[in-house]
Tab-separated table of C-alpha atoms in Angstrom:
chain	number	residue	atom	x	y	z
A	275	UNK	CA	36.371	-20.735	36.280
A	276	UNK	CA	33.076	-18.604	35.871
A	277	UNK	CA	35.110	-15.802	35.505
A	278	UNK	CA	36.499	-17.209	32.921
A	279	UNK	CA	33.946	-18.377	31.162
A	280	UNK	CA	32.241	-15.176	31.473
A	281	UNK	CA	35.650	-13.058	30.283
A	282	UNK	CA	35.331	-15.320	27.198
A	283	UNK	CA	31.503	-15.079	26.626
A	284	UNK	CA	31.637	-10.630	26.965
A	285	UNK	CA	33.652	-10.997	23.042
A	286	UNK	CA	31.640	-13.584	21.795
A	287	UNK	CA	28.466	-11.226	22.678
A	288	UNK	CA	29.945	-8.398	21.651
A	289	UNK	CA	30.809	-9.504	18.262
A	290	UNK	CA	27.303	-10.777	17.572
A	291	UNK	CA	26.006	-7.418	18.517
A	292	UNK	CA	28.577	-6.133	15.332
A	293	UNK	CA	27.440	-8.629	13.103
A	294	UNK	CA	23.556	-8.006	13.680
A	295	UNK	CA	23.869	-4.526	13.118
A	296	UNK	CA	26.026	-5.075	10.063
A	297	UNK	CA	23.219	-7.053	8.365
A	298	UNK	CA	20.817	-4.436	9.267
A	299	UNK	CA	20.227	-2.832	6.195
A	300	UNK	CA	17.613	-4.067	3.908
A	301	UNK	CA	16.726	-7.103	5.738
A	302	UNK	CA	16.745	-10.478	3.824
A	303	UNK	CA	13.376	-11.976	2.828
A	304	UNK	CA	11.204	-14.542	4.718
A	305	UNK	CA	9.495	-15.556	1.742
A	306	UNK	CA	9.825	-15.794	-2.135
A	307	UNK	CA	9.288	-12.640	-2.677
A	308	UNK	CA	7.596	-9.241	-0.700
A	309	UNK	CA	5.866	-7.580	-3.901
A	310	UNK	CA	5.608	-3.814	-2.675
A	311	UNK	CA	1.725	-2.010	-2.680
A	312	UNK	CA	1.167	1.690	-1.816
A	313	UNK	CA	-2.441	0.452	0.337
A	314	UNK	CA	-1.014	1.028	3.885
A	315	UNK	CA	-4.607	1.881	4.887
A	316	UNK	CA	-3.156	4.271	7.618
A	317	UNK	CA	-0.166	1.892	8.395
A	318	UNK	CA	3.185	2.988	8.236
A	319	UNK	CA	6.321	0.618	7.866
A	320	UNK	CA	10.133	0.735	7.889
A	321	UNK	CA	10.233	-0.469	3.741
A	322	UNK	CA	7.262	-1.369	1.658
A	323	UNK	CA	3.884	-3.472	2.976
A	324	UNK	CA	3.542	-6.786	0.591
A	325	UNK	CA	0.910	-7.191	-1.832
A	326	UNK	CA	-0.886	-11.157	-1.557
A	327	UNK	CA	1.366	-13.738	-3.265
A	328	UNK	CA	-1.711	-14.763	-5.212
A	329	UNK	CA	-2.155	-11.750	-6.870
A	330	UNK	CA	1.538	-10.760	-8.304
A	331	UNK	CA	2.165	-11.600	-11.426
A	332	UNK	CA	5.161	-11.090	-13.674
A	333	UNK	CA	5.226	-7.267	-14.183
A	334	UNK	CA	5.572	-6.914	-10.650
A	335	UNK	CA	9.509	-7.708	-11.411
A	336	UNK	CA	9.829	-6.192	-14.352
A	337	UNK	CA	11.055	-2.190	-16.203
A	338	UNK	CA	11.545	-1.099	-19.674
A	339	UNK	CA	13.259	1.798	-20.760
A	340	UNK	CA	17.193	1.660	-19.685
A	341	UNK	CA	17.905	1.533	-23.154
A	342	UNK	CA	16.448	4.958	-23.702
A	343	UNK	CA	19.479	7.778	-22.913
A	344	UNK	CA	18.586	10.256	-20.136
A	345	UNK	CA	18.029	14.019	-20.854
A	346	UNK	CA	21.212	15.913	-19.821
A	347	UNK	CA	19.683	19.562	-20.606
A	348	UNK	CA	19.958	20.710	-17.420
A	349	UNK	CA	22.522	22.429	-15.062
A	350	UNK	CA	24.375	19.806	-14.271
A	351	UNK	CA	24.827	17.699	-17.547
A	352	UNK	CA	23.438	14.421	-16.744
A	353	UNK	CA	20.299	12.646	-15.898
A	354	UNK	CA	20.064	9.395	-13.491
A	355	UNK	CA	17.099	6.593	-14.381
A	356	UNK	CA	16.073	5.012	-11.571
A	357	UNK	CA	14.949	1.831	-10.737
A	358	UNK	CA	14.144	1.027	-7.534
A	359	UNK	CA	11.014	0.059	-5.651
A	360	UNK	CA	9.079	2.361	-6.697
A	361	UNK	CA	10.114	1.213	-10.154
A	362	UNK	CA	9.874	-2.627	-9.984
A	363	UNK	CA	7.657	-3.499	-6.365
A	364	UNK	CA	9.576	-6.882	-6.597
A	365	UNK	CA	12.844	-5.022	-5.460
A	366	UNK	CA	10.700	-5.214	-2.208
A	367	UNK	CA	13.002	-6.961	0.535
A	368	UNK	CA	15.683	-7.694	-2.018
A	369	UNK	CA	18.008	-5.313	-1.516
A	370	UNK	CA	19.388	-4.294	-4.606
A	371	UNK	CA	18.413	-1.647	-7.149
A	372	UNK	CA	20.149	-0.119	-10.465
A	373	UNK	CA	20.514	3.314	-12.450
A	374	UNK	CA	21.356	4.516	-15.256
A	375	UNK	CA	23.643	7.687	-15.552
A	376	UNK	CA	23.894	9.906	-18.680
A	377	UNK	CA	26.366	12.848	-18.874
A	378	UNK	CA	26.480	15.436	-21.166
A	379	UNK	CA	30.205	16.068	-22.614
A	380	UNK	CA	31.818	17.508	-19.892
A	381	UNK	CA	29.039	16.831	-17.316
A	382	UNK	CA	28.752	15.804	-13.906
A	383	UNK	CA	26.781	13.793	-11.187
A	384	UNK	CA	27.505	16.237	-8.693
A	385	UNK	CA	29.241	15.136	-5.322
A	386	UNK	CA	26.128	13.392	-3.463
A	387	UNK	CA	25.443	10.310	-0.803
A	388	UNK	CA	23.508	7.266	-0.500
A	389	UNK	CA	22.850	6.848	2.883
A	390	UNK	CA	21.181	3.601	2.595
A	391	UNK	CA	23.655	1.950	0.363
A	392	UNK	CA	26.910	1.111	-1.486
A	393	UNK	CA	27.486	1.558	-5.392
A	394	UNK	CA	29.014	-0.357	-7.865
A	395	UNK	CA	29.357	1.782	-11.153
A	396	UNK	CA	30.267	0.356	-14.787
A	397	UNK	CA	31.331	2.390	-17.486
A	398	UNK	CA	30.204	1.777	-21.132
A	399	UNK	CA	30.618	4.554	-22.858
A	400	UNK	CA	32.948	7.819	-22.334
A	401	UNK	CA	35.897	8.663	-20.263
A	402	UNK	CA	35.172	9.615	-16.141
A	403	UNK	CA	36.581	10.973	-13.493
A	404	UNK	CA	34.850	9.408	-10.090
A	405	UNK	CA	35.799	9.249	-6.359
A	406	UNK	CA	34.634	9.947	-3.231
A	407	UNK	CA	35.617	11.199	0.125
A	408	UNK	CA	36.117	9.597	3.231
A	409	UNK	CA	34.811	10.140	6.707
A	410	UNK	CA	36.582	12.512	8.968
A	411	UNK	CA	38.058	9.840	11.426
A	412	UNK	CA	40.051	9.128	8.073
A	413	UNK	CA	41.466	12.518	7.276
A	414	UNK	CA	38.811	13.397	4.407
A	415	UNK	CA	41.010	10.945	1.992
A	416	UNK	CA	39.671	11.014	-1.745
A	417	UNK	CA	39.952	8.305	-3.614
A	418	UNK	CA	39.711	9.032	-7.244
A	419	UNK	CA	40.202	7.195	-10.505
A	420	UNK	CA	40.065	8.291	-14.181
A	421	UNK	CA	37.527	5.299	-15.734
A	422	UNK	CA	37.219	4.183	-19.298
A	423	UNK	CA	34.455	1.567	-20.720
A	424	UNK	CA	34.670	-1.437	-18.967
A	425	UNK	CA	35.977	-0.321	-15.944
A	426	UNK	CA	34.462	-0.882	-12.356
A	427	UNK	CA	34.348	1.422	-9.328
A	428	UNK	CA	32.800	1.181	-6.104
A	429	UNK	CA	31.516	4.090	-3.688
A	430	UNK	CA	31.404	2.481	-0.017
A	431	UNK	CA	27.936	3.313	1.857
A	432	UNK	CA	27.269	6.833	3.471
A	433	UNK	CA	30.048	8.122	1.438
A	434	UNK	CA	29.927	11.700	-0.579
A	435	UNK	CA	31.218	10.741	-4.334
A	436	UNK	CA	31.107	12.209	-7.720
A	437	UNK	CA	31.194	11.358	-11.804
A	438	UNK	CA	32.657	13.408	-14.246
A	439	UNK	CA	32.354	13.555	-17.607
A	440	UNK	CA	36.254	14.879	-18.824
A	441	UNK	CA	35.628	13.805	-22.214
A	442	UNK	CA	33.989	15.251	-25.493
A	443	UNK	CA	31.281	12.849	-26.335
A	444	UNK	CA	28.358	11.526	-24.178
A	445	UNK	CA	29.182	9.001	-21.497
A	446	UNK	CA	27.122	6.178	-20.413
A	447	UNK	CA	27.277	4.586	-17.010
A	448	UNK	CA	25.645	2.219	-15.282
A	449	UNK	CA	25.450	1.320	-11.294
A	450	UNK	CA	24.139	-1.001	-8.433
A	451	UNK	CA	23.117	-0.735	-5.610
A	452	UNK	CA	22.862	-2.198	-2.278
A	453	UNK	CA	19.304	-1.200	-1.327
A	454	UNK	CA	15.909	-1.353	-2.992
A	455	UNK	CA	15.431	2.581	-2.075
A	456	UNK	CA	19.223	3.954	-1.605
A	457	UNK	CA	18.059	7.339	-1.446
A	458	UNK	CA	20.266	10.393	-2.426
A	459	UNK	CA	21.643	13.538	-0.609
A	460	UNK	CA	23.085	16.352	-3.074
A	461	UNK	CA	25.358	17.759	-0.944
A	462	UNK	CA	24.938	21.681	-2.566
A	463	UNK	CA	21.231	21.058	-2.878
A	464	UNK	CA	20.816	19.953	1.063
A	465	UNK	CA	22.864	22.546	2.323
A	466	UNK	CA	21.863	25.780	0.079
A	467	UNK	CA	19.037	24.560	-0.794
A	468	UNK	CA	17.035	23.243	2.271
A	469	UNK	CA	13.754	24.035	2.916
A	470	UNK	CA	13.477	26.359	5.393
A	471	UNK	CA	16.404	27.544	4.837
A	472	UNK	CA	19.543	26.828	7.366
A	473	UNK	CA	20.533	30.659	8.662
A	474	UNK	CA	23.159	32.056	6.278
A	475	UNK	CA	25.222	33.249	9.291
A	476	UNK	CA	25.506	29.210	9.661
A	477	UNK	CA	26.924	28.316	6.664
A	478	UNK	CA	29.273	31.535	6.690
A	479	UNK	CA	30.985	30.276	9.050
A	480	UNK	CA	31.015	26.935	8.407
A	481	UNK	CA	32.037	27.465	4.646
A	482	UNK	CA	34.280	30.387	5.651
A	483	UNK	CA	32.085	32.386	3.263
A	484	UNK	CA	30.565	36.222	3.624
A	485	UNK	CA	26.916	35.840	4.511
A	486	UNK	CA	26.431	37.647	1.011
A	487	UNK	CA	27.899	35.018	-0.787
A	488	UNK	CA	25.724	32.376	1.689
A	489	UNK	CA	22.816	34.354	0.258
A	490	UNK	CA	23.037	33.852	-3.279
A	491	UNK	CA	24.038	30.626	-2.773
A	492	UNK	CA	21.030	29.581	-0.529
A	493	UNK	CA	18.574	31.944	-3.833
A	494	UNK	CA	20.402	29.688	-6.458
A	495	UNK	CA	19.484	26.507	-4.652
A	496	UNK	CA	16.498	27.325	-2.697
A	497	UNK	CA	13.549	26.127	-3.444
């Protein structure tokens, strides 16, 4: 009967074990609200230290400017406004942010990650073309849709993904997500562009590239 028990018990366990790690991103907070302050006098913590609940006040949870459109003049065609905790200290502990995404006509947010969150992106202005990639367990699948205003896409956490503008006018986006400080990896940027950088003889192989070709790359990104 023990054994039993016990062979029924090892799933139960195992399962909360899943779940726990699961809900380990941004954890949820133990009081009203966490107000984030940059005074760690020498402490360092995994998120933001709060400020005293007596001293935050209403522009602790608050940002102006989304209205104002992003300067695209720049390789790339677009421009990203974050807001985030560094943005609003409030975001502290909640677990959500928000940005704003410009593109140029014909533009793009360049294939990137978040690996501390997922996205939700809404179009209101322009036509895009968005997916991302999955992991290699799944064959490397994209999953890509052509978006017009209104429309709704999500990027799943950890994921590399993309926006492109394919239109001739502006385009306007706007996304959540699922972290107060999602972070971002541009994929080109980390690879030819680390700091030092990775040896070229690396990436030639890797990319199935000539080292030559390796070396511009790593001179047009590099720091």
């Amino acid at each position: 009967m023990r054994f039993l028990q016990a062979l029924i018990l090892i799933p139960i366990a195992i399962l909360a074990l899943v779940i726990s790690f699961a809900e380990a991103y941004d954890p949820s907070p133990l009081q009203d609200f966490c107000v984030a302050i940059d005074d760690l006098n020498g402490v360092f913590v995994n998120g933001r230290v709060c400020k005293d609940p007596m001293r935050v006040n209403a522009e602790d949870f608050f940002f102006s400017g989304l209205n104002v459109p992003g300067n695209t003049s720049n390789q790339v065609g677009s421009n990203v406004t974050t807001v985030n905790v560094d943005q609003i200290p409030g975001l502290n502990t909640m677990g959500i942010s928000l940005v704003r995404i410009d593109y140029a006509p014909h533009g793009q947010n360049p294939p990137h990650t978040h690996p501390r969150g997922s996205e939700i992106l809404v179009l209101i202005k322009g036509t895009l073309y968005v997916g991302f990639v999955s992991s290699n367990q799944d064959n490397n699948r994209l999953f890509a849709k052509v978006l017009h205003p209104g429309d709704v896409f999500v990027f799943p956490i950890g994921m590399i993904h993309f926006q492109v503008n394919i239109g001739k006018v502006p385009a306007v986006a706007f996304a959540g997500l699922s972290s107060q400080n999602a972070g971002v990896i541009t994929i080109a940027n980390a690879v030819f562009g680390s700091n030092p950088p990775i040896y070229p003889e690396v990436l030639a192989r890797a990319f199935q590239l000539d080292a030559n070709i390796v070396k511009e790359l790593q001179a047009k990104f590099g720091p």
